PDB file of C-alpha atoms in Angstrom:
ATOM      1  CA  MET L   1     -16.288 -13.760  22.210  1.00 68.00           C
ATOM      2  CA  ASP L   2     -13.172 -13.741  19.935  1.00 80.00           C
ATOM      3  CA  ALA L   3     -13.905 -13.968  16.060  1.00 78.00           C
ATOM      4  CA  SER L   4     -13.370 -17.573  14.517  1.00 90.00           C
ATOM      5  CA  ARG L   5     -10.147 -17.889  12.933  1.00 89.00           C
ATOM      6  CA  ASP L   6     -11.937 -18.641   9.837  1.00 89.00           C
ATOM      7  CA  ALA L   7     -13.976 -15.627  10.087  1.00 90.00           C
ATOM      8  CA  PHE L   8     -11.305 -13.987  10.405  1.00 84.00           C
ATOM      9  CA  ILE L   9      -9.474 -14.661   7.070  1.00 86.00           C
ATOM     10  CA  ARG L  10     -12.780 -14.540   5.443  1.00 88.00           C
ATOM     11  CA  ALA L  11     -12.917 -11.023   6.656  1.00 88.00           C
ATOM     12  CA  MET L  12      -9.472 -10.108   6.009  1.00 83.00           C
ATOM     13  CA  ARG L  13      -9.719 -11.190   2.095  1.00 86.00           C
ATOM     14  CA  HIS L  14     -12.003  -8.174   1.723  1.00 85.00           C
ATOM     15  CA  VAL L  15      -9.277  -5.506   2.940  1.00 83.00           C
ATOM     16  CA  ALA L  16      -7.456  -3.690   0.041  1.00 80.00           C
ATOM     17  CA  CYS L  17      -4.096  -3.563   0.487  1.00 88.00           C
ATOM     18  CA  SER L  18      -0.544  -2.793  -1.428  1.00 92.00           C
ATOM     19  CA  VAL L  19       1.723  -5.326  -2.015  1.00 95.00           C
ATOM     20  CA  THR L  20       5.016  -5.629  -0.475  1.00 96.00           C
ATOM     21  CA  VAL L  21       8.131  -6.924  -0.799  1.00 97.00           C
ATOM     22  CA  VAL L  22      10.296  -7.145   2.492  1.00 98.00           C
ATOM     23  CA  THR L  23      14.052  -7.072   1.772  1.00 98.00           C
ATOM     24  CA  THR L  24      16.838  -7.690   4.192  1.00 98.00           C
ATOM     25  CA  ASP L  25      20.578  -8.063   3.807  1.00 97.00           C
ATOM     26  CA  GLY L  26      23.770  -8.395   6.071  1.00 96.00           C
ATOM     27  CA  PRO L  27      26.277 -11.205   7.989  1.00 97.00           C
ATOM     28  CA  ALA L  28      22.518 -13.685   7.980  1.00 97.00           C
ATOM     29  CA  GLY L  29      22.241 -13.122   4.856  1.00 95.00           C
ATOM     30  CA  ARG L  30      20.488 -11.786   2.314  1.00 96.00           C
ATOM     31  CA  HIS L  31      16.232 -12.669   1.493  1.00 96.00           C
ATOM     32  CA  GLY L  32      12.893 -11.179   0.638  1.00 97.00           C
ATOM     33  CA  ALA L  33       9.507 -12.122   0.738  1.00 97.00           C
ATOM     34  CA  THR L  34       6.109 -10.798  -0.292  1.00 96.00           C
ATOM     35  CA  VAL L  35       4.032  -9.868   2.616  1.00 95.00           C
ATOM     36  CA  SER L  36       0.694  -8.077   2.812  1.00 86.00           C
ATOM     37  CA  ALA L  37       0.937  -6.457   6.637  1.00 92.00           C
ATOM     38  CA  PHE L  38       2.699  -3.027   6.430  1.00 96.00           C
ATOM     39  CA  SER L  39       1.978   0.187   8.176  1.00 96.00           C
ATOM     40  CA  SER L  40       3.360   3.704   8.719  1.00 97.00           C
ATOM     41  CA  VAL L  41       3.946   4.291  12.549  1.00 98.00           C
ATOM     42  CA  SER L  42       4.872   7.985  13.196  1.00 97.00           C
ATOM     43  CA  ALA L  43       6.586  10.641  11.001  1.00 97.00           C
ATOM     44  CA  ASP L  44       8.438  11.761  14.591  1.00 98.00           C
ATOM     45  CA  PRO L  45      11.013   9.721  13.773  1.00 98.00           C
ATOM     46  CA  PRO L  46       9.751   8.187  10.592  1.00 98.00           C
ATOM     47  CA  THR L  47       9.027   4.686  11.390  1.00 99.00           C
ATOM     48  CA  VAL L  48       7.155   1.913   9.645  1.00 98.00           C
ATOM     49  CA  LEU L  49       6.248  -1.634  10.790  1.00 98.00           C
ATOM     50  CA  VAL L  50       5.879  -5.036   9.006  1.00 98.00           C
ATOM     51  CA  CYS L  51       4.300  -8.286  10.299  1.00 97.00           C
ATOM     52  CA  LEU L  52       6.445 -11.280   9.281  1.00 98.00           C
ATOM     53  CA  ARG L  53       5.436 -14.613  10.205  1.00 96.00           C
ATOM     54  CA  ALA L  54       7.722 -16.201  13.115  1.00 96.00           C
ATOM     55  CA  GLY L  55      10.275 -18.622  12.614  1.00 95.00           C
ATOM     56  CA  SER L  56       9.852 -17.861   8.854  1.00 95.00           C
ATOM     57  CA  ARG L  57      13.622 -17.249   6.838  1.00 95.00           C
ATOM     58  CA  ILE L  58      12.614 -13.404   6.342  1.00 97.00           C
ATOM     59  CA  CYS L  59      12.095 -13.417   9.806  1.00 98.00           C
ATOM     60  CA  GLU L  60      15.033 -14.555  11.518  1.00 98.00           C
ATOM     61  CA  GLN L  61      17.357 -12.819   8.792  1.00 98.00           C
ATOM     62  CA  VAL L  62      15.724  -9.366   9.401  1.00 98.00           C
ATOM     63  CA  GLU L  63      15.927  -9.925  13.005  1.00 98.00           C
ATOM     64  CA  ALA L  64      20.046 -11.363  12.616  1.00 98.00           C
ATOM     65  CA  ASN L  65      20.721  -8.074   9.897  1.00 98.00           C
ATOM     66  CA  GLY L  66      19.118  -5.556  11.741  1.00 98.00           C
ATOM     67  CA  VAL L  67      17.858  -3.853   8.981  1.00 98.00           C
ATOM     68  CA  PHE L  68      15.133  -4.781   6.210  1.00 98.00           C
ATOM     69  CA  THR L  69      13.706  -2.331   3.444  1.00 98.00           C
ATOM     70  CA  VAL L  70       9.605  -2.394   2.404  1.00 98.00           C
ATOM     71  CA  ASN L  71       9.485  -2.173  -1.484  1.00 97.00           C
ATOM     72  CA  VAL L  72       5.461  -1.432  -2.316  1.00 97.00           C
ATOM     73  CA  LEU L  73       5.398  -2.539  -5.656  1.00 96.00           C
ATOM     74  CA  ALA L  74       3.934  -0.729  -8.733  1.00 95.00           C
ATOM     75  CA  GLU L  75       1.454  -1.774 -10.356  1.00 95.00           C
ATOM     76  CA  GLU L  76       3.414  -3.278 -13.500  1.00 94.00           C
ATOM     77  CA  ASN L  77       5.498  -5.663 -10.538  1.00 95.00           C
ATOM     78  CA  ARG L  78       3.094  -8.653 -10.425  1.00 94.00           C
ATOM     79  CA  ASP L  79       5.676 -10.536 -11.329  1.00 93.00           C
ATOM     80  CA  VAL L  80       8.566  -9.627  -8.949  1.00 94.00           C
ATOM     81  CA  ALA L  81       5.544  -9.981  -6.374  1.00 94.00           C
ATOM     82  CA  ARG L  82       5.458 -13.167  -7.532  1.00 94.00           C
ATOM     83  CA  ALA L  83       8.951 -14.297  -7.594  1.00 93.00           C
ATOM     84  CA  PHE L  84       9.430 -13.022  -3.733  1.00 95.00           C
ATOM     85  CA  THR L  85       6.573 -15.539  -2.564  1.00 93.00           C
ATOM     86  CA  GLY L  86       8.638 -18.288  -3.164  1.00 88.00           C
ATOM     87  CA  GLU L  87       6.619 -19.430  -6.205  1.00 86.00           C
ATOM     88  CA  PHE L  88       9.620 -19.573  -8.613  1.00 85.00           C
ATOM     89  CA  ASP L  89      12.211 -20.958  -6.380  1.00 87.00           C
ATOM     90  CA  ALA L  90      12.453 -24.348  -7.080  1.00 85.00           C
ATOM     91  CA  ALA L  91      13.377 -22.641 -10.899  1.00 85.00           C
ATOM     92  CA  ARG L  92      15.017 -20.139  -9.875  1.00 85.00           C
ATOM     93  CA  PRO L  93      16.034 -20.258  -6.021  1.00 88.00           C
ATOM     94  CA  ASP L  94      17.750 -16.804  -5.939  1.00 92.00           C
ATOM     95  CA  ARG L  95      14.920 -14.404  -5.822  1.00 95.00           C
ATOM     96  CA  PHE L  96      16.829 -11.160  -6.367  1.00 93.00           C
ATOM     97  CA  GLU L  97      18.503 -12.997  -9.371  1.00 91.00           C
ATOM     98  CA  GLY L  98      16.846 -10.377 -12.588  1.00 89.00           C
ATOM     99  CA  GLN L  99      15.897  -7.693 -10.339  1.00 92.00           C
ATOM    100  CA  GLN L 100      16.638  -4.089 -10.854  1.00 88.00           C
ATOM    101  CA  LEU L 101      18.597  -3.416  -7.535  1.00 94.00           C
ATOM    102  CA  ILE L 102      18.669   0.113  -5.863  1.00 93.00           C
ATOM    103  CA  GLU L 103      21.923  -0.379  -3.253  1.00 93.00           C
ATOM    104  CA  MET L 104      22.277   1.185  -0.336  1.00 94.00           C
ATOM    105  CA  PRO L 105      25.413   0.966   1.778  1.00 93.00           C
ATOM    106  CA  GLY L 106      24.669  -0.023   5.566  1.00 94.00           C
ATOM    107  CA  LEU L 107      20.660  -1.121   4.318  1.00 95.00           C
ATOM    108  CA  ALA L 108      18.730  -3.776   2.111  1.00 96.00           C
ATOM    109  CA  ALA L 109      18.623  -3.503  -1.392  1.00 94.00           C
ATOM    110  CA  GLY L 110      15.787  -1.493  -2.704  1.00 95.00           C
ATOM    111  CA  LEU L 111      13.436  -2.838  -5.745  1.00 94.00           C
ATOM    112  CA  GLY L 112      11.764   0.287  -7.126  1.00 83.00           C
ATOM    113  CA  GLY L 113       8.445   0.346  -7.403  1.00 88.00           C
ATOM    114  CA  ALA L 114       5.666   2.729  -6.170  1.00 93.00           C
ATOM    115  CA  THR L 115       7.705   3.605  -3.035  1.00 96.00           C
ATOM    116  CA  VAL L 116      10.702   2.350  -1.175  1.00 97.00           C
ATOM    117  CA  PHE L 117      11.134   2.667   3.243  1.00 98.00           C
ATOM    118  CA  ALA L 118      14.575   1.389   3.769  1.00 98.00           C
ATOM    119  CA  CYS L 119      15.274   0.826   7.397  1.00 98.00           C
ATOM    120  CA  ARG L 120      16.858  -0.117  10.318  1.00 98.00           C
ATOM    121  CA  LEU L 121      15.248  -2.007  12.890  1.00 99.00           C
ATOM    122  CA  ALA L 122      14.210  -0.145  15.796  1.00 99.00           C
ATOM    123  CA  LYS L 123      12.096  -2.838  17.860  1.00 98.00           C
ATOM    124  CA  SER L 124      10.181  -6.491  17.209  1.00 98.00           C
ATOM    125  CA  VAL L 125       7.578  -7.007  18.588  1.00 98.00           C
ATOM    126  CA  VAL L 126       5.964 -11.328  18.859  1.00 98.00           C
ATOM    127  CA  HIS L 127       2.223 -11.523  18.794  1.00 97.00           C
ATOM    128  CA  GLY L 128       0.833 -14.768  17.954  1.00 94.00           C
ATOM    129  CA  SER L 129       2.079 -16.343  15.024  1.00 94.00           C
ATOM    130  CA  HIS L 130       3.877 -12.893  13.885  1.00 96.00           C
ATOM    131  CA  THR L 131       6.525 -10.646  14.950  1.00 98.00           C
ATOM    132  CA  ILE L 132       6.023  -7.253  14.300  1.00 98.00           C
ATOM    133  CA  PHE L 133       9.207  -5.814  13.112  1.00 99.00           C
ATOM    134  CA  PHE L 134       9.386  -1.465  13.495  1.00 99.00           C
ATOM    135  CA  GLY L 135      11.997   0.127  11.492  1.00 99.00           C
ATOM    136  CA  GLN L 136      13.334   3.290  11.739  1.00 99.00           C
ATOM    137  CA  VAL L 137      13.128   4.894   7.849  1.00 98.00           C
ATOM    138  CA  ALA L 138      17.228   6.125   6.928  1.00 98.00           C
ATOM    139  CA  HIS L 139      16.011   6.310   3.165  1.00 97.00           C
ATOM    140  CA  ALA L 140      12.324   7.083   1.821  1.00 96.00           C
ATOM    141  CA  PHE L 141      11.301   7.864  -1.979  1.00 94.00           C
ATOM    142  CA  THR L 142       8.763   7.392  -4.284  1.00 94.00           C
ATOM    143  CA  ALA L 143       8.438   7.009  -8.109  1.00 92.00           C
ATOM    144  CA  GLU L 144       5.461   8.628  -8.425  1.00 88.00           C
ATOM    145  CA  ARG L 145       3.793   5.518  -9.909  1.00 91.00           C
ATOM    146  CA  PRO L 146       0.129   3.827  -8.789  1.00 92.00           C
ATOM    147  CA  PRO L 147       1.035   0.340  -6.412  1.00 94.00           C
ATOM    148  CA  LEU L 148       0.011  -2.902  -7.400  1.00 94.00           C
ATOM    149  CA  THR L 149      -3.110  -3.933  -4.706  1.00 91.00           C
ATOM    150  CA  TYR L 150      -4.287  -7.056  -3.063  1.00 91.00           C
ATOM    151  CA  HIS L 151      -8.171  -7.782  -2.671  1.00 88.00           C
ATOM    152  CA  ASP L 152     -10.143 -10.835  -2.168  1.00 88.00           C
ATOM    153  CA  GLY L 153      -6.929 -13.412  -3.215  1.00 87.00           C
ATOM    154  CA  ALA L 154      -5.814 -11.687  -6.625  1.00 85.00           C
ATOM    155  CA  TYR L 155      -3.078  -8.625  -7.546  1.00 87.00           C
ATOM    156  CA  ARG L 156      -5.220  -5.653  -8.602  1.00 88.00           C
ATOM    157  CA  ARG L 157      -5.160  -2.116  -9.820  1.00 86.00           C
ATOM    158  CA  LEU L 158      -6.249   0.599  -8.527  1.00 81.00           C
ATOM    159  CA  GLN L 159      -9.407   2.272 -10.609  1.00 78.00           C
ATOM    160  CA  LEU L 160      -8.367   6.622  -9.412  1.00 72.00           C
ATOM    161  CA  THR L 161     -11.893   8.660  -9.755  1.00 74.00           C
ATOM    162  CA  ALA L 162     -13.049  11.332  -8.069  1.00 72.00           C
ATOM    163  CA  ALA L 163     -15.203  10.672  -5.414  1.00 68.00           C
TER     164      ALA L 163
END
């Protein structure tokens, strides 16, 4: 028996995750979107994946551009997360306006934050409502700052305590 869509969504609200913004740039244009479905895949070769809603602007542009950057936001980057959800698009249609960009030739710009993975598209797979993009990591770095997290419909800060 499969879980219902509503039960699945309710359960996923209780899974804490880092907040990421996926950016892309190239012949199809520059765009970025806040996403929650991001994971490491392999260290050999360094590979990550992101899941983007099939047919969305960011999905189509990542596919066409062949590059994307995963920006794991730092806990002080709530406004960046909100900007890339499209919340402010009516007043500020360029989501990159006012952002501190990290330019990487041949790759999509990074936004800084806690950790950045700049990738070349290795493979994409459509599953259900989303496209899974596998990116071979061309450049990775961390700012050693705590990540912004999302849990139960709200942005959160990690409370680091020894276990």
